PDB file of C-alpha atoms in Angstrom:
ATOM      1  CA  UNK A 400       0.000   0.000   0.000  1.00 86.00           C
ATOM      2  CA  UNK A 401       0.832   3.452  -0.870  1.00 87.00           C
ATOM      3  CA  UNK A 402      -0.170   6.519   1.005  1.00 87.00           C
ATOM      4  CA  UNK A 403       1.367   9.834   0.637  1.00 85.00           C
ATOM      5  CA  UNK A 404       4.932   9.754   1.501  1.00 86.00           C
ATOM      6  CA  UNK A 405       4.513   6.125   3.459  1.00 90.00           C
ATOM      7  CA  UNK A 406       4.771   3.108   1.543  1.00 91.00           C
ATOM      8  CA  UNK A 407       3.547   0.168   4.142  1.00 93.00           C
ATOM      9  CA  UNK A 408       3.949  -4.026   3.910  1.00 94.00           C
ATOM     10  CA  UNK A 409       2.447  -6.641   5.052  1.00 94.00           C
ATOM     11  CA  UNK A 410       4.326  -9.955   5.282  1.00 93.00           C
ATOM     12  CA  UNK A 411       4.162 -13.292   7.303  1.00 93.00           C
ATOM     13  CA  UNK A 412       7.758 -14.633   7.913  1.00 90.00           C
ATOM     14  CA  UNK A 413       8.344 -18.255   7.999  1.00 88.00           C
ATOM     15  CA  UNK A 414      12.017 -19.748   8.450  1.00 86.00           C
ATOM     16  CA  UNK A 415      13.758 -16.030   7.483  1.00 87.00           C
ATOM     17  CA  UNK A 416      16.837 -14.287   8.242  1.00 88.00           C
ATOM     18  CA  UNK A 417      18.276 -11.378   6.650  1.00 85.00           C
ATOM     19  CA  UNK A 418      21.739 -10.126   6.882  1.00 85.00           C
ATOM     20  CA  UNK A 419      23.089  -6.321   5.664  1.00 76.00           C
ATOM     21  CA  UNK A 420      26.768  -6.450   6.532  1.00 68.00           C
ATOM     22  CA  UNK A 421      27.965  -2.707   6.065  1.00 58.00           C
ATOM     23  CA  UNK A 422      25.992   1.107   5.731  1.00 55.00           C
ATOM     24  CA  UNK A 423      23.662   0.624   2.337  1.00 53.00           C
ATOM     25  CA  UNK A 424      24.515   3.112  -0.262  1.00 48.00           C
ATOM     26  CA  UNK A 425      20.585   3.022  -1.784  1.00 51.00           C
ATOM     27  CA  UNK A 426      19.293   3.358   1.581  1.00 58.00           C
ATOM     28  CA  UNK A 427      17.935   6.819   0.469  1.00 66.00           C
ATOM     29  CA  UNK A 428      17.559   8.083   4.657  1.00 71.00           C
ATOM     30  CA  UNK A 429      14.926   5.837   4.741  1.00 83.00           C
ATOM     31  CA  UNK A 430      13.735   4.351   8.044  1.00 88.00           C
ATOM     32  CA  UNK A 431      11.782   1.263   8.119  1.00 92.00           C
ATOM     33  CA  UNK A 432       8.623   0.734  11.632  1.00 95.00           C
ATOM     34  CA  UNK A 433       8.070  -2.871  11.752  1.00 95.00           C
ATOM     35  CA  UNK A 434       5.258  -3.641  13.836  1.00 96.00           C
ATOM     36  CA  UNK A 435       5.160  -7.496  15.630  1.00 95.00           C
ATOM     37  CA  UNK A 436       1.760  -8.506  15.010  1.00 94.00           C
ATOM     38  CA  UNK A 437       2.342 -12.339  16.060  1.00 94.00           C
ATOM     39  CA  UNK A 438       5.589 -13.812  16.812  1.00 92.00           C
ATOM     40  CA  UNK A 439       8.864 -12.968  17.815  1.00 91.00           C
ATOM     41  CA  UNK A 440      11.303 -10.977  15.222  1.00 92.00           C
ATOM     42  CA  UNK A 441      15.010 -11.085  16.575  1.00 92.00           C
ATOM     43  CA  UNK A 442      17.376  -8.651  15.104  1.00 92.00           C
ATOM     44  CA  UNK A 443      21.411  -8.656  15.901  1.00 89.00           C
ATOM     45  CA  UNK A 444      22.599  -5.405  16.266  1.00 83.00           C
ATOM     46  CA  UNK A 445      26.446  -3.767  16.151  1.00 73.00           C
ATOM     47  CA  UNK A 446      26.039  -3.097  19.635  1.00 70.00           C
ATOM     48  CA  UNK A 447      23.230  -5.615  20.794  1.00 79.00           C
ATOM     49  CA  UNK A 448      20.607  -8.353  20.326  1.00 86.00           C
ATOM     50  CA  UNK A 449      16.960  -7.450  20.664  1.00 89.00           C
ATOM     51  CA  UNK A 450      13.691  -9.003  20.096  1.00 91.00           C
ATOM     52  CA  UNK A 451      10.829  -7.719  18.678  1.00 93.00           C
ATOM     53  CA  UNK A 452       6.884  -9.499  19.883  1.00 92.00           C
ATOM     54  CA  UNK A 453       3.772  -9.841  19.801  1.00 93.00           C
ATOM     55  CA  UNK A 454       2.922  -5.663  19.823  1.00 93.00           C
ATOM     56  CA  UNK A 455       5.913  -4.125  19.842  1.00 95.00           C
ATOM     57  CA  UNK A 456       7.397  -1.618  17.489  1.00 95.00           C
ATOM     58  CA  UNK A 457      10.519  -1.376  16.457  1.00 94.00           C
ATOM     59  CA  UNK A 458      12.834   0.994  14.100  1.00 93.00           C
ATOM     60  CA  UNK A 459      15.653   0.230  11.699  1.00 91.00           C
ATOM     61  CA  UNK A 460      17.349   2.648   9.236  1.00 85.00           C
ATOM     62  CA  UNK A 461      17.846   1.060   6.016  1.00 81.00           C
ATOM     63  CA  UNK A 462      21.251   2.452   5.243  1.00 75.00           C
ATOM     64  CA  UNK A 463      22.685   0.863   9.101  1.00 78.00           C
ATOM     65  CA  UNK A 464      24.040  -2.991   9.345  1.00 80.00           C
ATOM     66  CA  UNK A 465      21.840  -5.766  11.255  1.00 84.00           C
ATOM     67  CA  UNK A 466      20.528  -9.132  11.154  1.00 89.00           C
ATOM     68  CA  UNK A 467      17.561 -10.588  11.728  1.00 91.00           C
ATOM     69  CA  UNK A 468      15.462 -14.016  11.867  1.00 92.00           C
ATOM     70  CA  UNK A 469      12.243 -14.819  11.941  1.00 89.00           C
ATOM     71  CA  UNK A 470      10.032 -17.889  11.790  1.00 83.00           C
ATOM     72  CA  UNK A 471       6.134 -17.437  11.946  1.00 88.00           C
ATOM     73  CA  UNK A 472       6.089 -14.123  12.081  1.00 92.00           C
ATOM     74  CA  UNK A 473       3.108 -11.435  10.993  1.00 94.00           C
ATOM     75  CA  UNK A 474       4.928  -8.117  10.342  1.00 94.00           C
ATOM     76  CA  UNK A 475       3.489  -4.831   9.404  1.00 95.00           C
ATOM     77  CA  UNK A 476       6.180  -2.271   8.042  1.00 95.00           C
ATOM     78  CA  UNK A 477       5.864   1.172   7.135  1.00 95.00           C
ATOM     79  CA  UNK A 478       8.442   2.576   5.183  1.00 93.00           C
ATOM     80  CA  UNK A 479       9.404   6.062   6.870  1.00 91.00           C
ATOM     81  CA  UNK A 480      10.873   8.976   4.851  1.00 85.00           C
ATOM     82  CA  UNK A 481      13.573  10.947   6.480  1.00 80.00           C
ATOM     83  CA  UNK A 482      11.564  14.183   6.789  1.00 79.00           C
ATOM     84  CA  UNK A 483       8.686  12.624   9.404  1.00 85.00           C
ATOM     85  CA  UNK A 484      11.044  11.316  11.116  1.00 82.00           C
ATOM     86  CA  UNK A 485      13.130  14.742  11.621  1.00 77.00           C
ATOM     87  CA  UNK A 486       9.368  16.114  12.381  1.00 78.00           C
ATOM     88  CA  UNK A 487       8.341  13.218  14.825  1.00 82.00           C
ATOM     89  CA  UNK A 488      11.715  13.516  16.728  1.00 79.00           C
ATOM     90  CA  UNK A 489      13.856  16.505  15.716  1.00 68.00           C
ATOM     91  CA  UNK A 490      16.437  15.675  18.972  1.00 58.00           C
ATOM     92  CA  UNK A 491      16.160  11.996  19.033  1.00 62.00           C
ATOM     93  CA  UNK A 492      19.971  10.304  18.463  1.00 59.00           C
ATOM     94  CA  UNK A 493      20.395   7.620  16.160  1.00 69.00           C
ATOM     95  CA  UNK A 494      17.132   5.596  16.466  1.00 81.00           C
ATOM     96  CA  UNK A 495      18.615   2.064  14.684  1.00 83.00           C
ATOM     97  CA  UNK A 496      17.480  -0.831  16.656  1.00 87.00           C
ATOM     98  CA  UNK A 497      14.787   1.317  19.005  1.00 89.00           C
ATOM     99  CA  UNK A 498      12.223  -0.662  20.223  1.00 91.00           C
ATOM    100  CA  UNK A 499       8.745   1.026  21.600  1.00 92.00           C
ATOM    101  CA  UNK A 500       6.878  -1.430  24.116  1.00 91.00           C
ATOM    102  CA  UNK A 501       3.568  -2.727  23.750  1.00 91.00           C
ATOM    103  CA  UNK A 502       2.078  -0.487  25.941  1.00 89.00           C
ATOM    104  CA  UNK A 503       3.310   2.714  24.738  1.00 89.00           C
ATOM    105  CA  UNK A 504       2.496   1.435  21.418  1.00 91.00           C
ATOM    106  CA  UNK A 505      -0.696   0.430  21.065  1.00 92.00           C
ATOM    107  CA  UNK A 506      -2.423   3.561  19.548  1.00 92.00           C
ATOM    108  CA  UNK A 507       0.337   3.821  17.125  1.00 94.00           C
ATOM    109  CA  UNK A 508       0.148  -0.428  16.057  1.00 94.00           C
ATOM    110  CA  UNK A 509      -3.866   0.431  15.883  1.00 94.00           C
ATOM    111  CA  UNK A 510      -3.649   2.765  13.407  1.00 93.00           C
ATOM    112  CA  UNK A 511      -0.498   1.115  11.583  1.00 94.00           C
ATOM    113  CA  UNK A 512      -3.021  -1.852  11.358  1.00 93.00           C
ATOM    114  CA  UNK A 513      -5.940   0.385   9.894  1.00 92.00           C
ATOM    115  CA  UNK A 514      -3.925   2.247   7.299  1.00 91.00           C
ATOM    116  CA  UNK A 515      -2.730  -1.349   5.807  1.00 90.00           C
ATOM    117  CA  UNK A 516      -6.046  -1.987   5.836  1.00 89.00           C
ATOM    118  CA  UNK A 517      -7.751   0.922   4.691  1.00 88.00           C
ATOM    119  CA  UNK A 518      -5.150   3.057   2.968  1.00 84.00           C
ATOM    120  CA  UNK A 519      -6.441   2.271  -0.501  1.00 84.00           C
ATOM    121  CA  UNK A 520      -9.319   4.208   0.432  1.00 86.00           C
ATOM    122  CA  UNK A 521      -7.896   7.259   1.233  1.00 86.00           C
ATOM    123  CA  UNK A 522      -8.353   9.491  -1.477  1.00 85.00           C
ATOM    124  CA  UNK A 523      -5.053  11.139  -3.098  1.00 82.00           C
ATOM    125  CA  UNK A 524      -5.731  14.359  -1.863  1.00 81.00           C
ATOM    126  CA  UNK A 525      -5.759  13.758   1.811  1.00 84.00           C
ATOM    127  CA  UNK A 526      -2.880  11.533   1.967  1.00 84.00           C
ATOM    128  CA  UNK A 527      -0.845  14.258   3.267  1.00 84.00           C
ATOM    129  CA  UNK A 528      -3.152  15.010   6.362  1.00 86.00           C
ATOM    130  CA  UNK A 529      -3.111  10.849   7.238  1.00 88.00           C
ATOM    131  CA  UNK A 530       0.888  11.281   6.646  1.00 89.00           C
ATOM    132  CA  UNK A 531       0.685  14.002   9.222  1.00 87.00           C
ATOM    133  CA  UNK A 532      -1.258  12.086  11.430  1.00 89.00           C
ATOM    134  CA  UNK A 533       1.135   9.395  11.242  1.00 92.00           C
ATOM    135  CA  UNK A 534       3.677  11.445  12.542  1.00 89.00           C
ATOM    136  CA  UNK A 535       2.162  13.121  15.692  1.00 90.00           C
ATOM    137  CA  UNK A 536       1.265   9.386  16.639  1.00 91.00           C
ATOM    138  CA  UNK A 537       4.396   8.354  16.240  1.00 91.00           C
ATOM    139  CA  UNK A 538       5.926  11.180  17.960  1.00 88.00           C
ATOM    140  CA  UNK A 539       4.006  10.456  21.064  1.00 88.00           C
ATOM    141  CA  UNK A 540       4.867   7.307  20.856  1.00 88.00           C
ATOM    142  CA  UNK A 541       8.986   7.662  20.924  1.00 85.00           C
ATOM    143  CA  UNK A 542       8.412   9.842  24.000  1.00 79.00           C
ATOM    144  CA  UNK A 543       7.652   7.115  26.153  1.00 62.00           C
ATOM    145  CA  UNK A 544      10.654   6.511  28.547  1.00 52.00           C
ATOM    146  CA  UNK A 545      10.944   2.533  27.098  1.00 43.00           C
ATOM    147  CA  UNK A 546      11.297   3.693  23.567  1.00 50.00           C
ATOM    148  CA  UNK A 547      14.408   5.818  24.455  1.00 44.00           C
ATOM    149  CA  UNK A 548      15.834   3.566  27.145  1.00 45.00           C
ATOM    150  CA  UNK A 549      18.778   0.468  26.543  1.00 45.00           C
ATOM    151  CA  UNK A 550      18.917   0.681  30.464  1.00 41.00           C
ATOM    152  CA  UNK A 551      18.795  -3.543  30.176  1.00 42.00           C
ATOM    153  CA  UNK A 552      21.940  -3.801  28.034  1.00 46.00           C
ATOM    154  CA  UNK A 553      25.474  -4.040  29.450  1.00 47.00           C
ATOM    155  CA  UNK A 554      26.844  -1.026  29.543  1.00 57.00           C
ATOM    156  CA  UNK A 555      23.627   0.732  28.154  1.00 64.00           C
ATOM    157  CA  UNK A 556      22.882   3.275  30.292  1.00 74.00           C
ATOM    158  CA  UNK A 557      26.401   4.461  30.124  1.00 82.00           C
ATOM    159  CA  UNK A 558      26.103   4.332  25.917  1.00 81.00           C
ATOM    160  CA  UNK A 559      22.676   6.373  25.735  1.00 76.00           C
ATOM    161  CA  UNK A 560      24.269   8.931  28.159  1.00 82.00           C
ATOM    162  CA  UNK A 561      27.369   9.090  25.657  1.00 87.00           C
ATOM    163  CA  UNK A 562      25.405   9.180  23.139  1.00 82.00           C
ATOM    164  CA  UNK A 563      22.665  11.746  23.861  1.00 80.00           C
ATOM    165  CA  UNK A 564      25.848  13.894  24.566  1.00 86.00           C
ATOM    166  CA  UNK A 565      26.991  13.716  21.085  1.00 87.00           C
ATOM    167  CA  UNK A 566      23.778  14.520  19.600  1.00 82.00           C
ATOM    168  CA  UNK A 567      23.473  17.574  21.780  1.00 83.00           C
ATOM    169  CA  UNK A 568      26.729  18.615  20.951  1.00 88.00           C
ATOM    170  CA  UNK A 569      26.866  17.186  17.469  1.00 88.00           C
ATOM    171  CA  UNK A 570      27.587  20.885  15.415  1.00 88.00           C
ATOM    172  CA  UNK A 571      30.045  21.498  18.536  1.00 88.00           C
ATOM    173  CA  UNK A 572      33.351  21.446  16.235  1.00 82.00           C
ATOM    174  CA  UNK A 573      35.365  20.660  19.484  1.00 86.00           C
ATOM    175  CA  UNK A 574      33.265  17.542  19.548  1.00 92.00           C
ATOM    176  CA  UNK A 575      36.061  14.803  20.943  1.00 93.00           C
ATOM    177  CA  UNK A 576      36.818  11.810  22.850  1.00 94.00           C
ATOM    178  CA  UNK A 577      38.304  13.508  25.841  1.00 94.00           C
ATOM    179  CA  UNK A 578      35.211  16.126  25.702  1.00 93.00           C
ATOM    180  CA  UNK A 579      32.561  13.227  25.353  1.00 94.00           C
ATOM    181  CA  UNK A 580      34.140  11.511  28.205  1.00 93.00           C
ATOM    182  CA  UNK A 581      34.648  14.232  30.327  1.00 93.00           C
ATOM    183  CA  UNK A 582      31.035  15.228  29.868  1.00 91.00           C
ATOM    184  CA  UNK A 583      29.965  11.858  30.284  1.00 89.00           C
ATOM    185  CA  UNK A 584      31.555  11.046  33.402  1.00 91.00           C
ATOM    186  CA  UNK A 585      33.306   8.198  31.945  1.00 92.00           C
ATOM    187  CA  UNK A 586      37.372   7.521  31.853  1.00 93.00           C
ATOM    188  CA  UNK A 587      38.620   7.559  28.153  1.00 93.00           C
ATOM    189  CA  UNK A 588      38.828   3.446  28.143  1.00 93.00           C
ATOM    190  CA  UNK A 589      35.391   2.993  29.000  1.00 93.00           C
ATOM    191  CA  UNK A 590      34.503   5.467  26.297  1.00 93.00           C
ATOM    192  CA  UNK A 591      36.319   3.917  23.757  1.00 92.00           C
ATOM    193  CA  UNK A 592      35.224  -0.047  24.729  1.00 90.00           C
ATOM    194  CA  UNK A 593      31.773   1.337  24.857  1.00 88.00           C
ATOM    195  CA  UNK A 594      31.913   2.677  21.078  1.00 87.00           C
ATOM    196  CA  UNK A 595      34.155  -0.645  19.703  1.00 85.00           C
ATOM    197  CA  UNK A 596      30.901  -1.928  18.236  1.00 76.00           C
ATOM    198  CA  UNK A 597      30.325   1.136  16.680  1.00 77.00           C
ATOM    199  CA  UNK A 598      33.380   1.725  14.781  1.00 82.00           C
ATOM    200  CA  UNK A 599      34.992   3.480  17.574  1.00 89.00           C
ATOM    201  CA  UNK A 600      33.810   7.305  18.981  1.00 92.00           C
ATOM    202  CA  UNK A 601      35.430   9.322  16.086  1.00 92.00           C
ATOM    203  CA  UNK A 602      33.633   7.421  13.415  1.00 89.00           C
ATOM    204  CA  UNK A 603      30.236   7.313  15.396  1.00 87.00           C
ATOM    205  CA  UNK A 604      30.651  11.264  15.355  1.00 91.00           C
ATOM    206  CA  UNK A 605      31.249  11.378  11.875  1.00 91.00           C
ATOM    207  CA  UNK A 606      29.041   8.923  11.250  1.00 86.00           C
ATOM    208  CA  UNK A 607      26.175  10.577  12.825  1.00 85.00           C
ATOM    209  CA  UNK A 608      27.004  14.144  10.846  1.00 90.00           C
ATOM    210  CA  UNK A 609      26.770  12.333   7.871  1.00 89.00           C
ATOM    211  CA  UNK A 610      23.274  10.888   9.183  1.00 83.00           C
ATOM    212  CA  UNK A 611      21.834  14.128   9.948  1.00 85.00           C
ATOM    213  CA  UNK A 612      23.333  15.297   6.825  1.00 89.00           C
ATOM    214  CA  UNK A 613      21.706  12.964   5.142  1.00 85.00           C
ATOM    215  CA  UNK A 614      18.367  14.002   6.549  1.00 80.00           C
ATOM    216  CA  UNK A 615      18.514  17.612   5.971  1.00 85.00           C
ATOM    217  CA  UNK A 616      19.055  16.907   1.606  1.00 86.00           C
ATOM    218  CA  UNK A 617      16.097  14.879   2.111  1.00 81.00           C
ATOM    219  CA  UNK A 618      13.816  17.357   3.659  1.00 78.00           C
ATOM    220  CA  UNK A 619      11.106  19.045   0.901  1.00 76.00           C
ATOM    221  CA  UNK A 620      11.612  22.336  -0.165  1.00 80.00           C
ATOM    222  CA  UNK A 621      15.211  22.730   1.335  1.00 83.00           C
ATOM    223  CA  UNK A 622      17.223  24.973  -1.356  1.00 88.00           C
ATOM    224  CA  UNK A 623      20.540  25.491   0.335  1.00 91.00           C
ATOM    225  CA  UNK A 624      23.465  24.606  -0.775  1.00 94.00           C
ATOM    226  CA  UNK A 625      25.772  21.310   0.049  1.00 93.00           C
ATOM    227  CA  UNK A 626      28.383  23.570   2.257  1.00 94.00           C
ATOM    228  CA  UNK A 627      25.295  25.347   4.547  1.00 94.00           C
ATOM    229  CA  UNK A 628      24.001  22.064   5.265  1.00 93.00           C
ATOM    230  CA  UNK A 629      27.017  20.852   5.957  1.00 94.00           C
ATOM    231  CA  UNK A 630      27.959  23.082   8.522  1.00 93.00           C
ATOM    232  CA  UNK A 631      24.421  22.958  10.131  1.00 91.00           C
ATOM    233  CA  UNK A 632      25.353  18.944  10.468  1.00 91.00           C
ATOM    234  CA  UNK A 633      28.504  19.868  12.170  1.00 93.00           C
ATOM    235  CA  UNK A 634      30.952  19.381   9.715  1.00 94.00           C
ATOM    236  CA  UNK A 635      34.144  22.343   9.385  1.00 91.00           C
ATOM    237  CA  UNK A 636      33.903  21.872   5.611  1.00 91.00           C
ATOM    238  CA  UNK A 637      31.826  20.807   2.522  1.00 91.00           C
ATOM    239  CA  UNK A 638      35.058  18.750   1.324  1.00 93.00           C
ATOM    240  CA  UNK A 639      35.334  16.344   4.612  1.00 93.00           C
ATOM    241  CA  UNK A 640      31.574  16.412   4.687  1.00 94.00           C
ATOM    242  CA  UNK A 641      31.867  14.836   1.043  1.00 94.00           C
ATOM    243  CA  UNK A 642      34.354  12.632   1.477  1.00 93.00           C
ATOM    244  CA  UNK A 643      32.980  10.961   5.044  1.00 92.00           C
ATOM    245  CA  UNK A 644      29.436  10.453   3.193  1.00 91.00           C
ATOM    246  CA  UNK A 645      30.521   9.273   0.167  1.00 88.00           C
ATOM    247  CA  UNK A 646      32.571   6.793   2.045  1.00 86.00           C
ATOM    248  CA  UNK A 647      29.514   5.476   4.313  1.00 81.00           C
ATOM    249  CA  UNK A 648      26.910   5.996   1.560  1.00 80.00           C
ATOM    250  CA  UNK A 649      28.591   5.199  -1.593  1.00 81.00           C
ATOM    251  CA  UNK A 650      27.559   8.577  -3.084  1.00 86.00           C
ATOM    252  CA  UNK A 651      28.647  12.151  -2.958  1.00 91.00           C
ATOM    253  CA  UNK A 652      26.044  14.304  -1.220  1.00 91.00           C
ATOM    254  CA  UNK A 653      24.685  16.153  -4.147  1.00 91.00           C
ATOM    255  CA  UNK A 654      24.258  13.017  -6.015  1.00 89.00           C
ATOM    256  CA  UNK A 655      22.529  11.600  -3.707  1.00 87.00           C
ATOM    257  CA  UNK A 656      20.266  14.718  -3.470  1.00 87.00           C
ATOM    258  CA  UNK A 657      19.418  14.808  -7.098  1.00 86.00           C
ATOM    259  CA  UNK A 658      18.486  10.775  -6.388  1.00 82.00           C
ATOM    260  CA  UNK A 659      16.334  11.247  -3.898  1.00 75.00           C
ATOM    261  CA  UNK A 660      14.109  13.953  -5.589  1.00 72.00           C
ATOM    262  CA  UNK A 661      14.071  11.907  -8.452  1.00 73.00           C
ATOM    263  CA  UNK A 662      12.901   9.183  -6.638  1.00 63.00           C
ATOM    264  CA  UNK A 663      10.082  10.849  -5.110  1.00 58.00           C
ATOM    265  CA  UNK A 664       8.597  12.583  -8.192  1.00 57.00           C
ATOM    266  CA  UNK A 665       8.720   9.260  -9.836  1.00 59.00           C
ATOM    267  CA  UNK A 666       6.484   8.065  -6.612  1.00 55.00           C
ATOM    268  CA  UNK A 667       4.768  11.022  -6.686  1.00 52.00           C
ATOM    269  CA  UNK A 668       3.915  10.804 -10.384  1.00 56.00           C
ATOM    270  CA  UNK A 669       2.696   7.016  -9.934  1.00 56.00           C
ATOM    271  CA  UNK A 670       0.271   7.715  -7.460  1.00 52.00           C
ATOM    272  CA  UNK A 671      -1.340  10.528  -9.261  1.00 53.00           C
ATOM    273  CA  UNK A 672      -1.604   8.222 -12.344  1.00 57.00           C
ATOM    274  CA  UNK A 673      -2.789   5.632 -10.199  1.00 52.00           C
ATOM    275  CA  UNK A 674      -5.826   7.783  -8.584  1.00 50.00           C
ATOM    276  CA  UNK A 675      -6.756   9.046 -12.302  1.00 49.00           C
ATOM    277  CA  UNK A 676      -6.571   5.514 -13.791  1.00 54.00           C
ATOM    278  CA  UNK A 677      -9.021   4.437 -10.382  1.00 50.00           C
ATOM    279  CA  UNK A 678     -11.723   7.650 -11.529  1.00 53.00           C
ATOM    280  CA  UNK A 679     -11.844   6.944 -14.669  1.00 55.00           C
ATOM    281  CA  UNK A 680     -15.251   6.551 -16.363  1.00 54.00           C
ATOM    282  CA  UNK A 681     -15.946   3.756 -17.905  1.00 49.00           C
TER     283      UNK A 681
END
């Protein structure tokens, strides 16, 4: 099903796994909900192992390594576009492997379960306002304290803390080890063994720069130029913020700018032809 800027699945998983070694140069800053209708999805994380049930919600960016397994499992996925999530959580760190508990997710998996169902109903024109809607739920829903939480993984209170420190500080150009740490309340060693299954702090920084610049050339409407947005993601320069995403996305930033847009009139252009073809007389 199509609606708007969502595109949503439905599958049922029998005897699956799935495996994406390295950062995804077509990943486009998409991020992928997968809702657990029945069963148990388990997904293998750099830094962790999680499961996904019966309920739950969980969120995966499609350009980020993992693997998962599955065997009789009813999943519901809606295919997120980078500029609802910026909307639904402008602040939120990298949200790869976050997993919202039943209970804080049950208005959003209601209405994840009613726009598979319904969505082909929805005329064109109000797609946008459902989109919209899509977002605020899902924006109350990453607010609840479990969605934002690793506080049952080794060492993962210590990470998120780390982490929400380099999001907050992300545009700092000081942004270091020593200052993380130091701001952290964590020795330099436990820093450094905390990021190992990250690629180490420096290339979580960078890597996270090139994220959120990876998000901003996806936004609608955004006109500036490569260098601006590069120094609103924290980089010093356009050139290092070229080379770092070209060398975790595959792509230089403007071509993957130009891509994108491309991409989504050729969506765009579908559904219209779709919703003329459907009122047709005949």
């Amino acid at each position: 099903r199509r609606l708007g800027s969502l595109a949503l699945y439905e599958c049922r998983l029998h005897d699956m796994s799935h495996e994406r070694h390295g950062l995804s140069s077509n990943a486009n800053g998409y991020v992928f909900l997968q809702l657990a209708v029945s069963g148990t999805l388990r997904v293998e994380l750099p830094d962790r192992q999680i499961e996904i049930r019966d309920g739950e919600i969980a969120l995966f960016d499609a350009g980020w390594p993992l693997r998962m397994s599955a065997d009789r499992v009813h999943l519901m996925t809606v295919r997120l576009t980078p500029a609802l999530l910026e909307a639904a959580a402008p602040h939120a760190a990298n949200l790869h492997g976050t997993v919202i508990e039943a209970a804080q997710a049950s208005l959003l998996a209601d209405v994840t379960v009613a726009l598979m169902r319904h969505a082909h109903a929805i005329p064109v024109a109000a797609g946008a306002g459902a989109v919209r809607a899509f977002g605020e739920l899902l924006a109350i829903a990453l607010q609840a304290p479990a969605a934002a939480s690793n506080g049952d993984v080794p060492g993962g209170k210590k990470l998120a803390r780390a982490r929400a420190l380099v999001e907050a500080k992300l545009t700092a150009k000081h942004l270091s080890p020593t200052m993380i740490a130091a701001e952290s309340g964590l020795s330099r060693s436990t820093l450094y063994e905390l990021f190992k299954p990250l690629g180490g702090v420096s290339h979580y920084v960078q890597a996270r720069r090139a994220d959120r610049l990876r998000m901003l050339l996806s936004q609608p409407g955004e006109v500036r130029s490569i260098a601006e947005l590069a120094f609103e993601a924290g980089f010093a320069s356009d050139s290092h913020a070229s080379r770092t995403f070209r060398d975790l996305f595959g792509v230089s930033p403007g071509r993957f700018r130009r891509d994108h847009f491309a991409v989504a009139a050729q969506a765009d252009l579908r559904a219209a032809t779709a919703s003329m073809t459907a009122i047709r007389p005949t």
